[in-house]
PDB file of C-alpha atoms in Angstrom:
ATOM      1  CA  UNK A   1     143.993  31.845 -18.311  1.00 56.00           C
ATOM      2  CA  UNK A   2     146.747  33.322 -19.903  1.00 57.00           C
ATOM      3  CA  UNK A   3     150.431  31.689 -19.271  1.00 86.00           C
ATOM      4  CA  UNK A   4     153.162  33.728 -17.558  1.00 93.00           C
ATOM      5  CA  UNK A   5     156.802  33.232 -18.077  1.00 94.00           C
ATOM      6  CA  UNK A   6     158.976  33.499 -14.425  1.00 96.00           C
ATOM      7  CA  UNK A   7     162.499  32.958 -14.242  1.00 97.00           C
ATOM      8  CA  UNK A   8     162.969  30.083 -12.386  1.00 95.00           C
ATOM      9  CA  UNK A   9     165.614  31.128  -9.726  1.00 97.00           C
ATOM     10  CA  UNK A  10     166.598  34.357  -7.991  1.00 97.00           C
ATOM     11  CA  UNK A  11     168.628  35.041  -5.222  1.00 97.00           C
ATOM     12  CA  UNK A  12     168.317  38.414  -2.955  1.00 96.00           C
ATOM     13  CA  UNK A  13     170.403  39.829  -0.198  1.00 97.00           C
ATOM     14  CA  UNK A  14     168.818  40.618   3.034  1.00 97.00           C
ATOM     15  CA  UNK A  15     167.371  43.552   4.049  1.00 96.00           C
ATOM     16  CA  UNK A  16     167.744  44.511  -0.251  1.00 97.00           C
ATOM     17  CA  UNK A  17     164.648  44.989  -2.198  1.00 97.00           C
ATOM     18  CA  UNK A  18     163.479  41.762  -4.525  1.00 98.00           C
ATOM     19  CA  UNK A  19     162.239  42.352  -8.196  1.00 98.00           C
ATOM     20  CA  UNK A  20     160.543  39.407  -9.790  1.00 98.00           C
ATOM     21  CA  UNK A  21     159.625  39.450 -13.372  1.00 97.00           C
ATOM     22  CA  UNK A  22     156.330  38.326 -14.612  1.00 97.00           C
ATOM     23  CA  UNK A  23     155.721  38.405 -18.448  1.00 96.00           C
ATOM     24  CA  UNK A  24     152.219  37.725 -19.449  1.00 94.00           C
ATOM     25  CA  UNK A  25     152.013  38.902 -23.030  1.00 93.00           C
ATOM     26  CA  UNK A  26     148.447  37.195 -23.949  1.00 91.00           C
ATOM     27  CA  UNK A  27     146.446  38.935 -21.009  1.00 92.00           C
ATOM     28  CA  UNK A  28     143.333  39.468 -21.501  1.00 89.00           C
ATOM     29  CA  UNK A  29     141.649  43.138 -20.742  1.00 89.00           C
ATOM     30  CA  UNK A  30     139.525  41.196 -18.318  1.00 87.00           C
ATOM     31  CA  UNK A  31     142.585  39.414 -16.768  1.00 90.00           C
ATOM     32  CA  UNK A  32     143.956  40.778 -13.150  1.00 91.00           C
ATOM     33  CA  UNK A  33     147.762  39.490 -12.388  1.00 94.00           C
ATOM     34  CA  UNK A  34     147.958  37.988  -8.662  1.00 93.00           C
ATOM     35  CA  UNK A  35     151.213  37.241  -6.972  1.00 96.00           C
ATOM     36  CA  UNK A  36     151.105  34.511  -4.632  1.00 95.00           C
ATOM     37  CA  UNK A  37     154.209  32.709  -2.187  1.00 96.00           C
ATOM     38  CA  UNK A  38     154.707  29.127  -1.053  1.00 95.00           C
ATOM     39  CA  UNK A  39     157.031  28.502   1.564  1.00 94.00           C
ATOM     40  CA  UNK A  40     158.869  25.407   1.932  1.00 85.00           C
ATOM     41  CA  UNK A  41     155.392  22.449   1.393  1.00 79.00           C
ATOM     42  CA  UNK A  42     152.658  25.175   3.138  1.00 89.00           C
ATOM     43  CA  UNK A  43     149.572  26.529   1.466  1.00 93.00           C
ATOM     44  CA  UNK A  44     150.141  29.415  -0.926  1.00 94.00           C
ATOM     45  CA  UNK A  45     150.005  32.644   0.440  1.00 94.00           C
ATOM     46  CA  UNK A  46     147.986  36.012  -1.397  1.00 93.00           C
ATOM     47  CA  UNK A  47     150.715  38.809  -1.696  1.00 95.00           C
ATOM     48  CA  UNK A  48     148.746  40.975  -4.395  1.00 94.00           C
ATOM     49  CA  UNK A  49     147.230  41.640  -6.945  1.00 93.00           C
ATOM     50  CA  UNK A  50     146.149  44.451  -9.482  1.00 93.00           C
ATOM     51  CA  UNK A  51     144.754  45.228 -13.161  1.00 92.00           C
ATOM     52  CA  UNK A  52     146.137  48.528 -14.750  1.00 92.00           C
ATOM     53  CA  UNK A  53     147.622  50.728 -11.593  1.00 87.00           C
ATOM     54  CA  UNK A  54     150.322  50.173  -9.583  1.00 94.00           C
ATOM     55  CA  UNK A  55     149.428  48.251  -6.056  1.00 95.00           C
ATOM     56  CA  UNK A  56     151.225  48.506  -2.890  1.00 96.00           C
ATOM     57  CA  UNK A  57     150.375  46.829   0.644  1.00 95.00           C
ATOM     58  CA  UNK A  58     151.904  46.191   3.900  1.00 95.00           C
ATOM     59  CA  UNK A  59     153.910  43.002   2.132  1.00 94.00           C
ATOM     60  CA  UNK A  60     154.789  44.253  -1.170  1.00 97.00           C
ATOM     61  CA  UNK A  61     154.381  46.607  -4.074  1.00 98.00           C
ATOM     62  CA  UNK A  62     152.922  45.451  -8.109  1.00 98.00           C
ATOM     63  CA  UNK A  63     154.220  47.505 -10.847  1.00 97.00           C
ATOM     64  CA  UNK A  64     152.050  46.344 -14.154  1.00 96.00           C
ATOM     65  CA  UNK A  65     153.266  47.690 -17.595  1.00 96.00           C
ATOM     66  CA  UNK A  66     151.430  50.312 -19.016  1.00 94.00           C
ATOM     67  CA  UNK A  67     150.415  47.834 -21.901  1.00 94.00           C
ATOM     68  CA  UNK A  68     149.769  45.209 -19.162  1.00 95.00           C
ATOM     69  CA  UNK A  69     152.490  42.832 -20.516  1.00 95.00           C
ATOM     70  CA  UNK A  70     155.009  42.312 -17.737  1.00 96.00           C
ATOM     71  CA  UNK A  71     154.680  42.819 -14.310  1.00 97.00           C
ATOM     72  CA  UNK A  72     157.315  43.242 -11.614  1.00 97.00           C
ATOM     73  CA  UNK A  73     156.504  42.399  -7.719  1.00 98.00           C
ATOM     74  CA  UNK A  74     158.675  44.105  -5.114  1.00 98.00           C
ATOM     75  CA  UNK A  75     159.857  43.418  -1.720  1.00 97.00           C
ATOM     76  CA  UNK A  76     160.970  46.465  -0.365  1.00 96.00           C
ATOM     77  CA  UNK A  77     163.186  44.923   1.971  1.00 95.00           C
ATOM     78  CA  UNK A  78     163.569  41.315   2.110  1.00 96.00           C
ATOM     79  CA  UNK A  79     164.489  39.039   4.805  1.00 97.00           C
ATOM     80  CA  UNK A  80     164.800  35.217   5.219  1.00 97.00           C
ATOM     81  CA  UNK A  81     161.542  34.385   5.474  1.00 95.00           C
ATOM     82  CA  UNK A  82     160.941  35.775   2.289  1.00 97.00           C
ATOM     83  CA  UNK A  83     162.544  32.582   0.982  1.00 97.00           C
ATOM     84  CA  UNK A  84     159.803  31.201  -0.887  1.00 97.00           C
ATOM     85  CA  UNK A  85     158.471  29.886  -4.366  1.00 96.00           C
ATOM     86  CA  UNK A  86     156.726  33.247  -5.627  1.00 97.00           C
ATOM     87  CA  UNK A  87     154.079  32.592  -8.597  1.00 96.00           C
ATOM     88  CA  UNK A  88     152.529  35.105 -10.820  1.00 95.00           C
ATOM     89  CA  UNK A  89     149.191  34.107 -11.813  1.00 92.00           C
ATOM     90  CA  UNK A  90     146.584  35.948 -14.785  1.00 90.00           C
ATOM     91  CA  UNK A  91     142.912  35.135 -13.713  1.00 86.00           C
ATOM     92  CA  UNK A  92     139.758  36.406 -14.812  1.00 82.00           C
ATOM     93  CA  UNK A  93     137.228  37.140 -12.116  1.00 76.00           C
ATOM     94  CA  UNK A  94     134.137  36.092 -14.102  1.00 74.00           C
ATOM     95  CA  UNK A  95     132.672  32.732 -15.398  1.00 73.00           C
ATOM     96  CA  UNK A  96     133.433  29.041 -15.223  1.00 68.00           C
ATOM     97  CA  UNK A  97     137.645  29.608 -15.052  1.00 70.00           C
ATOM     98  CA  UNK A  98     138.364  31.661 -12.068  1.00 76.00           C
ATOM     99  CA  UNK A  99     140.087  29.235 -10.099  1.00 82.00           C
ATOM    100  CA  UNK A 100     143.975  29.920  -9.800  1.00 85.00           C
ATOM    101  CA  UNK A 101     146.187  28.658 -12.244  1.00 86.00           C
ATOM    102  CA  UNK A 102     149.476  28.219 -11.122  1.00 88.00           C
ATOM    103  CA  UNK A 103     152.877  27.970 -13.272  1.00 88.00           C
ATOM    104  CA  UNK A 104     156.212  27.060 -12.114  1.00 89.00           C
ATOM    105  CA  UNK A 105     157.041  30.069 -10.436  1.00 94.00           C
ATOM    106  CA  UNK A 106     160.202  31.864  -9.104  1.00 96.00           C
ATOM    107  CA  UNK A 107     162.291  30.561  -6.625  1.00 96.00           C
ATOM    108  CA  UNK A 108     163.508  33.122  -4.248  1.00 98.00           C
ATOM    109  CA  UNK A 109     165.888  32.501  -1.637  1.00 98.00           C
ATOM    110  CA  UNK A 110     167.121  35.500   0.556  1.00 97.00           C
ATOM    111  CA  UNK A 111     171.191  35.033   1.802  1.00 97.00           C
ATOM    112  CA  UNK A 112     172.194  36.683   5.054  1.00 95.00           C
TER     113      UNK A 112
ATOM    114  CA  UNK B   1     139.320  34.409  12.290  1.00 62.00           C
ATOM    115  CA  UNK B   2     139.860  30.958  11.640  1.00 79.00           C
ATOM    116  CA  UNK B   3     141.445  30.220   8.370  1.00 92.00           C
ATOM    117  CA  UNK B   4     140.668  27.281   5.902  1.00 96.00           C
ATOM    118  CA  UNK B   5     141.452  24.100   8.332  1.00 97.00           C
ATOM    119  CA  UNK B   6     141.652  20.655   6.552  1.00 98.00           C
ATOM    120  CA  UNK B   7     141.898  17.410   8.437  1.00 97.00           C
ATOM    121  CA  UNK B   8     143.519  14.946   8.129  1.00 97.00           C
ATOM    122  CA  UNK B   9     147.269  17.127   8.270  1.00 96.00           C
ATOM    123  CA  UNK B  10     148.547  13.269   7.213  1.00 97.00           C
ATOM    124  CA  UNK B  11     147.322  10.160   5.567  1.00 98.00           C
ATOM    125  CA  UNK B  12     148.717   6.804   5.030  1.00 98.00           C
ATOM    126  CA  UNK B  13     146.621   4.379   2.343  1.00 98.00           C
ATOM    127  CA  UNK B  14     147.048   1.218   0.680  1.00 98.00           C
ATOM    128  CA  UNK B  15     147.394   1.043  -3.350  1.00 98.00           C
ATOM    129  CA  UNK B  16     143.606   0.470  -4.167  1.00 98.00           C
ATOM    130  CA  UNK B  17     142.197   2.039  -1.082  1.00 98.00           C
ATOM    131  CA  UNK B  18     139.690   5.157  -0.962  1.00 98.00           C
ATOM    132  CA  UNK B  19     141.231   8.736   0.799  1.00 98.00           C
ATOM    133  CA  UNK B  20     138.961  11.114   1.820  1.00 98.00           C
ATOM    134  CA  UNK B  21     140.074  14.623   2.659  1.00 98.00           C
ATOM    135  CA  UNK B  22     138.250  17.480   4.536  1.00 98.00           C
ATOM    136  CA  UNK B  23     138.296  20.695   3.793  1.00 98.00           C
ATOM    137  CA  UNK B  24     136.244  23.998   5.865  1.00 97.00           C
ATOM    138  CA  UNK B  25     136.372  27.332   4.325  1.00 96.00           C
ATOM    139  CA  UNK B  26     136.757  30.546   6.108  1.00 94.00           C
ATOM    140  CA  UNK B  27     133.468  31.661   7.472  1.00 93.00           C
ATOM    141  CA  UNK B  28     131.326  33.344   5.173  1.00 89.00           C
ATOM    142  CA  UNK B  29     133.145  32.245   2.025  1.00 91.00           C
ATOM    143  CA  UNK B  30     130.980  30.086  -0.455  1.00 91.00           C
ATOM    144  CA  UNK B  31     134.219  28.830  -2.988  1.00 91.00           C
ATOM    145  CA  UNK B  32     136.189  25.938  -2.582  1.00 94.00           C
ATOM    146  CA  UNK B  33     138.740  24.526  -4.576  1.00 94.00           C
ATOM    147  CA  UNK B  34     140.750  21.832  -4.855  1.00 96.00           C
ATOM    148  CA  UNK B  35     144.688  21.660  -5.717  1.00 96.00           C
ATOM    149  CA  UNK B  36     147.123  18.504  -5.905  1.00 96.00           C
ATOM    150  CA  UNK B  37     150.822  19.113  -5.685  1.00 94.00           C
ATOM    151  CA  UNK B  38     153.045  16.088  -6.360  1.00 92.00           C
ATOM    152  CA  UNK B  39     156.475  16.233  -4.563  1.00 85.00           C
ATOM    153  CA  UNK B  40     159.088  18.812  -6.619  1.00 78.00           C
ATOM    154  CA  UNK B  41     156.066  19.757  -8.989  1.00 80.00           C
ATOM    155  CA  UNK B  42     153.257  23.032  -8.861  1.00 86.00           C
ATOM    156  CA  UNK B  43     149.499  23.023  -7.839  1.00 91.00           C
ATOM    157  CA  UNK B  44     147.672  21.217 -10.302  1.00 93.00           C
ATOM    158  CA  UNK B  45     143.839  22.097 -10.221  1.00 93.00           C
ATOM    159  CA  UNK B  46     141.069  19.797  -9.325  1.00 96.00           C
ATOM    160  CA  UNK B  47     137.973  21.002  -8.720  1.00 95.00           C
ATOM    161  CA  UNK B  48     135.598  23.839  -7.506  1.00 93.00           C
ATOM    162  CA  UNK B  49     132.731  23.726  -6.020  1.00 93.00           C
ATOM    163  CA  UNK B  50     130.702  26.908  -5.174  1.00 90.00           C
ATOM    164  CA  UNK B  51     127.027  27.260  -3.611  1.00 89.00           C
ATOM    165  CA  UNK B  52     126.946  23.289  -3.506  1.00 92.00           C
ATOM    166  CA  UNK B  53     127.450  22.749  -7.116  1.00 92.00           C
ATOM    167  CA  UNK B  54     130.914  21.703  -8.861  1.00 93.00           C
ATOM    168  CA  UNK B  55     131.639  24.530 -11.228  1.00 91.00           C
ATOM    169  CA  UNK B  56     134.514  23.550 -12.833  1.00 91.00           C
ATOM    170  CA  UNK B  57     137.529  20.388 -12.817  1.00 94.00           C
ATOM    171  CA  UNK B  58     140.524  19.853 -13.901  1.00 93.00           C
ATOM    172  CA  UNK B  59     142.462  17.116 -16.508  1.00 93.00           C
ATOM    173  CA  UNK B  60     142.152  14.333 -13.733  1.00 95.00           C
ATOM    174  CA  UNK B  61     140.403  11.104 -14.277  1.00 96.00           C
ATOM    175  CA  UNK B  62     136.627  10.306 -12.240  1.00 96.00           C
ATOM    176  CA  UNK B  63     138.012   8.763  -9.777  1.00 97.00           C
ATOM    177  CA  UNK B  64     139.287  11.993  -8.037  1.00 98.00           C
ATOM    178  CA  UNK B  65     135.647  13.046  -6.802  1.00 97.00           C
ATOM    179  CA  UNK B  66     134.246  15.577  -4.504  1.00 96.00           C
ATOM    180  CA  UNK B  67     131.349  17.124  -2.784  1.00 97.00           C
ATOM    181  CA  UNK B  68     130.244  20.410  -1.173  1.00 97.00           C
ATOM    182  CA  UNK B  69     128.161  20.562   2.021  1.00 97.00           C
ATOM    183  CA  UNK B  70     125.167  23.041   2.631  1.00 96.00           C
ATOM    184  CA  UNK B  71     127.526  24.735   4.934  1.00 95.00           C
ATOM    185  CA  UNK B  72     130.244  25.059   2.279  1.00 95.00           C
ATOM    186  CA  UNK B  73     132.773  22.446   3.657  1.00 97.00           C
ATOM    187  CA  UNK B  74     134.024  20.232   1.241  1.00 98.00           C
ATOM    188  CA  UNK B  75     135.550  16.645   0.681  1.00 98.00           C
ATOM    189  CA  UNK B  76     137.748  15.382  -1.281  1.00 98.00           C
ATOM    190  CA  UNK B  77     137.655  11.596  -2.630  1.00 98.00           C
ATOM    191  CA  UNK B  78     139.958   9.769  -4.350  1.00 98.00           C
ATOM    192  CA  UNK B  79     138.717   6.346  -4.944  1.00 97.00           C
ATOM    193  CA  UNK B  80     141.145   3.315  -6.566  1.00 98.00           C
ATOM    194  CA  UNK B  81     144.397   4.671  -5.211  1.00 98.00           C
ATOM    195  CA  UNK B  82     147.065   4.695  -7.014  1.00 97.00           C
ATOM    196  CA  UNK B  83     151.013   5.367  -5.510  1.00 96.00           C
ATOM    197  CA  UNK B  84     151.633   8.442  -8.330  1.00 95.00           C
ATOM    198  CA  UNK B  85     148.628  10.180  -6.403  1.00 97.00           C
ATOM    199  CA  UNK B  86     150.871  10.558  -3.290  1.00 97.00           C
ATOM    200  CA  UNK B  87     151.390  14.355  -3.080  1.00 97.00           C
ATOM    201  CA  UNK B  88     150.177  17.422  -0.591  1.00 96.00           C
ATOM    202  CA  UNK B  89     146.193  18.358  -1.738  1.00 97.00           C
ATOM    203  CA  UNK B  90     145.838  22.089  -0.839  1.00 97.00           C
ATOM    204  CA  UNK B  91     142.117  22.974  -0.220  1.00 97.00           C
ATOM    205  CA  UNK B  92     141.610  27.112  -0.717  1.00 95.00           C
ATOM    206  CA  UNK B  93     138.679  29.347  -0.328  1.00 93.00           C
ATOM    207  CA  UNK B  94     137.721  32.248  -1.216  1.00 89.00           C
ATOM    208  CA  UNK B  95     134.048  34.900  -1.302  1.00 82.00           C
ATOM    209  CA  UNK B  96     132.476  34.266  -4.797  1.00 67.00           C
ATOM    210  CA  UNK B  97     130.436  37.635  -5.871  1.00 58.00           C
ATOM    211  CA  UNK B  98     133.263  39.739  -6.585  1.00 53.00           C
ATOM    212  CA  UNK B  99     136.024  37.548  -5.584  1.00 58.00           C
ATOM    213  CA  UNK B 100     139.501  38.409  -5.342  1.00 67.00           C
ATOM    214  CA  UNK B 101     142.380  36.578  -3.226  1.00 81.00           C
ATOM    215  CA  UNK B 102     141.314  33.121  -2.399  1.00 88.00           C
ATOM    216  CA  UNK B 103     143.128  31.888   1.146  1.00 92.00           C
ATOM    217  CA  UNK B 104     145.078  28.279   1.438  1.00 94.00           C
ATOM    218  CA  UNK B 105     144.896  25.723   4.044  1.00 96.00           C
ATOM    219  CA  UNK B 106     147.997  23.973   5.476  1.00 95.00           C
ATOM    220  CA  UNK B 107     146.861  20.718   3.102  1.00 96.00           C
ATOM    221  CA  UNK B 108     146.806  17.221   3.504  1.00 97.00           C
ATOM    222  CA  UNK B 109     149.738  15.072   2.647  1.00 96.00           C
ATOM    223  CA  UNK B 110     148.766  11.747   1.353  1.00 98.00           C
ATOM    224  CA  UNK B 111     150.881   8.789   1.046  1.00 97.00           C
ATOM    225  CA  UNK B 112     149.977   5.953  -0.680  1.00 97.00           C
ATOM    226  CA  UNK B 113     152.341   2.508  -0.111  1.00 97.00           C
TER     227      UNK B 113
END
């Protein structure tokens, strides 16, 4: 899979939206970008997840570059529980290396 | 719906010992794969195993080991323990034709003394 680049830290005021960055400049055209969250030692959580077009659900929204090189997941409005490791993740769907490969991530905390 | 349960939530072993970790997917899903997370570090992938058969591992040495049942649950051994394999193993699951988000258990945090 193809490595992404998060910044390590950001910090987000409640009830503000989040932006985290996600640059993945050696995606594949057969590569989709998922967002995933880990609270505090739990199991990861699926936000998202897309391939050219813009994605929104009930949690959050995925704007992908139109040349697919940077991504940026949004929480509309973010509250303390939202404080949480967030990883960006490139992963083809097809053959032998679909399972999840997980960097470092972004570490988002939410102040009151 | 239940979610992916493993068992045990805790697990205490000697240096040397075997571990064995349990891992049942969500109903219907035939994927299961194996993460390690070592305290302060990210998920480090182990295995997957899918319709029985171990379809792919990661850079860990033989004696991490695992198996998939005929109803898709899955364990996880780790034989010759050693104290740097203390850390949280996350089991996740997910539908394999035309896959797309794979869902997490609460893990299994071993400790080895």
């Amino acid at each position: 899979d193809a490595k992404t680049t998060q910044p390590p830290s950001m910090d987000c005021a409640e009830g503000r939206a989040a932006n985290l960055p996600c640059n993945h400049s050696t995606i594949s055209g057969n590569e989709y970008v998922y967002w995933y969250r880990q609270i505090h030692s739990q199991g990861p959580q699926y936000i998202i997840h897309g391939l050219k077009n813009n994605e929104t659900n009930e949690m959050a929204s995925l704007i992908i570059t139109e040349d697919r090189k940077s991504s940026t997941l949004i929480l509309p409005h973010a509250t303390l529980r939202d404080t949480a490791v967030y990883y960006c993740i490139v992963r083809v769907l097809s053959g032998s290396a679909r399972q999840l490969t997980f960097g470092s991530g972004t570490q988002l905390t939410v102040l009151p | 719906e239940a979610g992916v349960t493993q068992s045990p939530t805790h697990l205490i072993k000697t240096r040397g010992q075997q571990a064995t970790l349990r891992c049942s997917p969500i109903s219907g899903h035939t994927s299961v794969y194996w993460y390690q997370q070592a305290l302060g570090l990210g998920l480090q992938f182990l295995l997957w195993y899918d319709e029985g058969e171990e379809r792919n591992r990661g850079n860990f040495p033989p004696r991490f080991s695992g198996r998939q049942f005929p109803n898709y649950s899955s364990e996880l051994n780790v034989n010759a323990l050693e104290l740097e394999d203390s850390a949280l193993y996350l089991c996740a699951s997910s539908l394999e034709k035309g896959s797309t988000e794979a869902f997490f258990g609460q893990g299994t945090r071993l400790t080895v003394v």
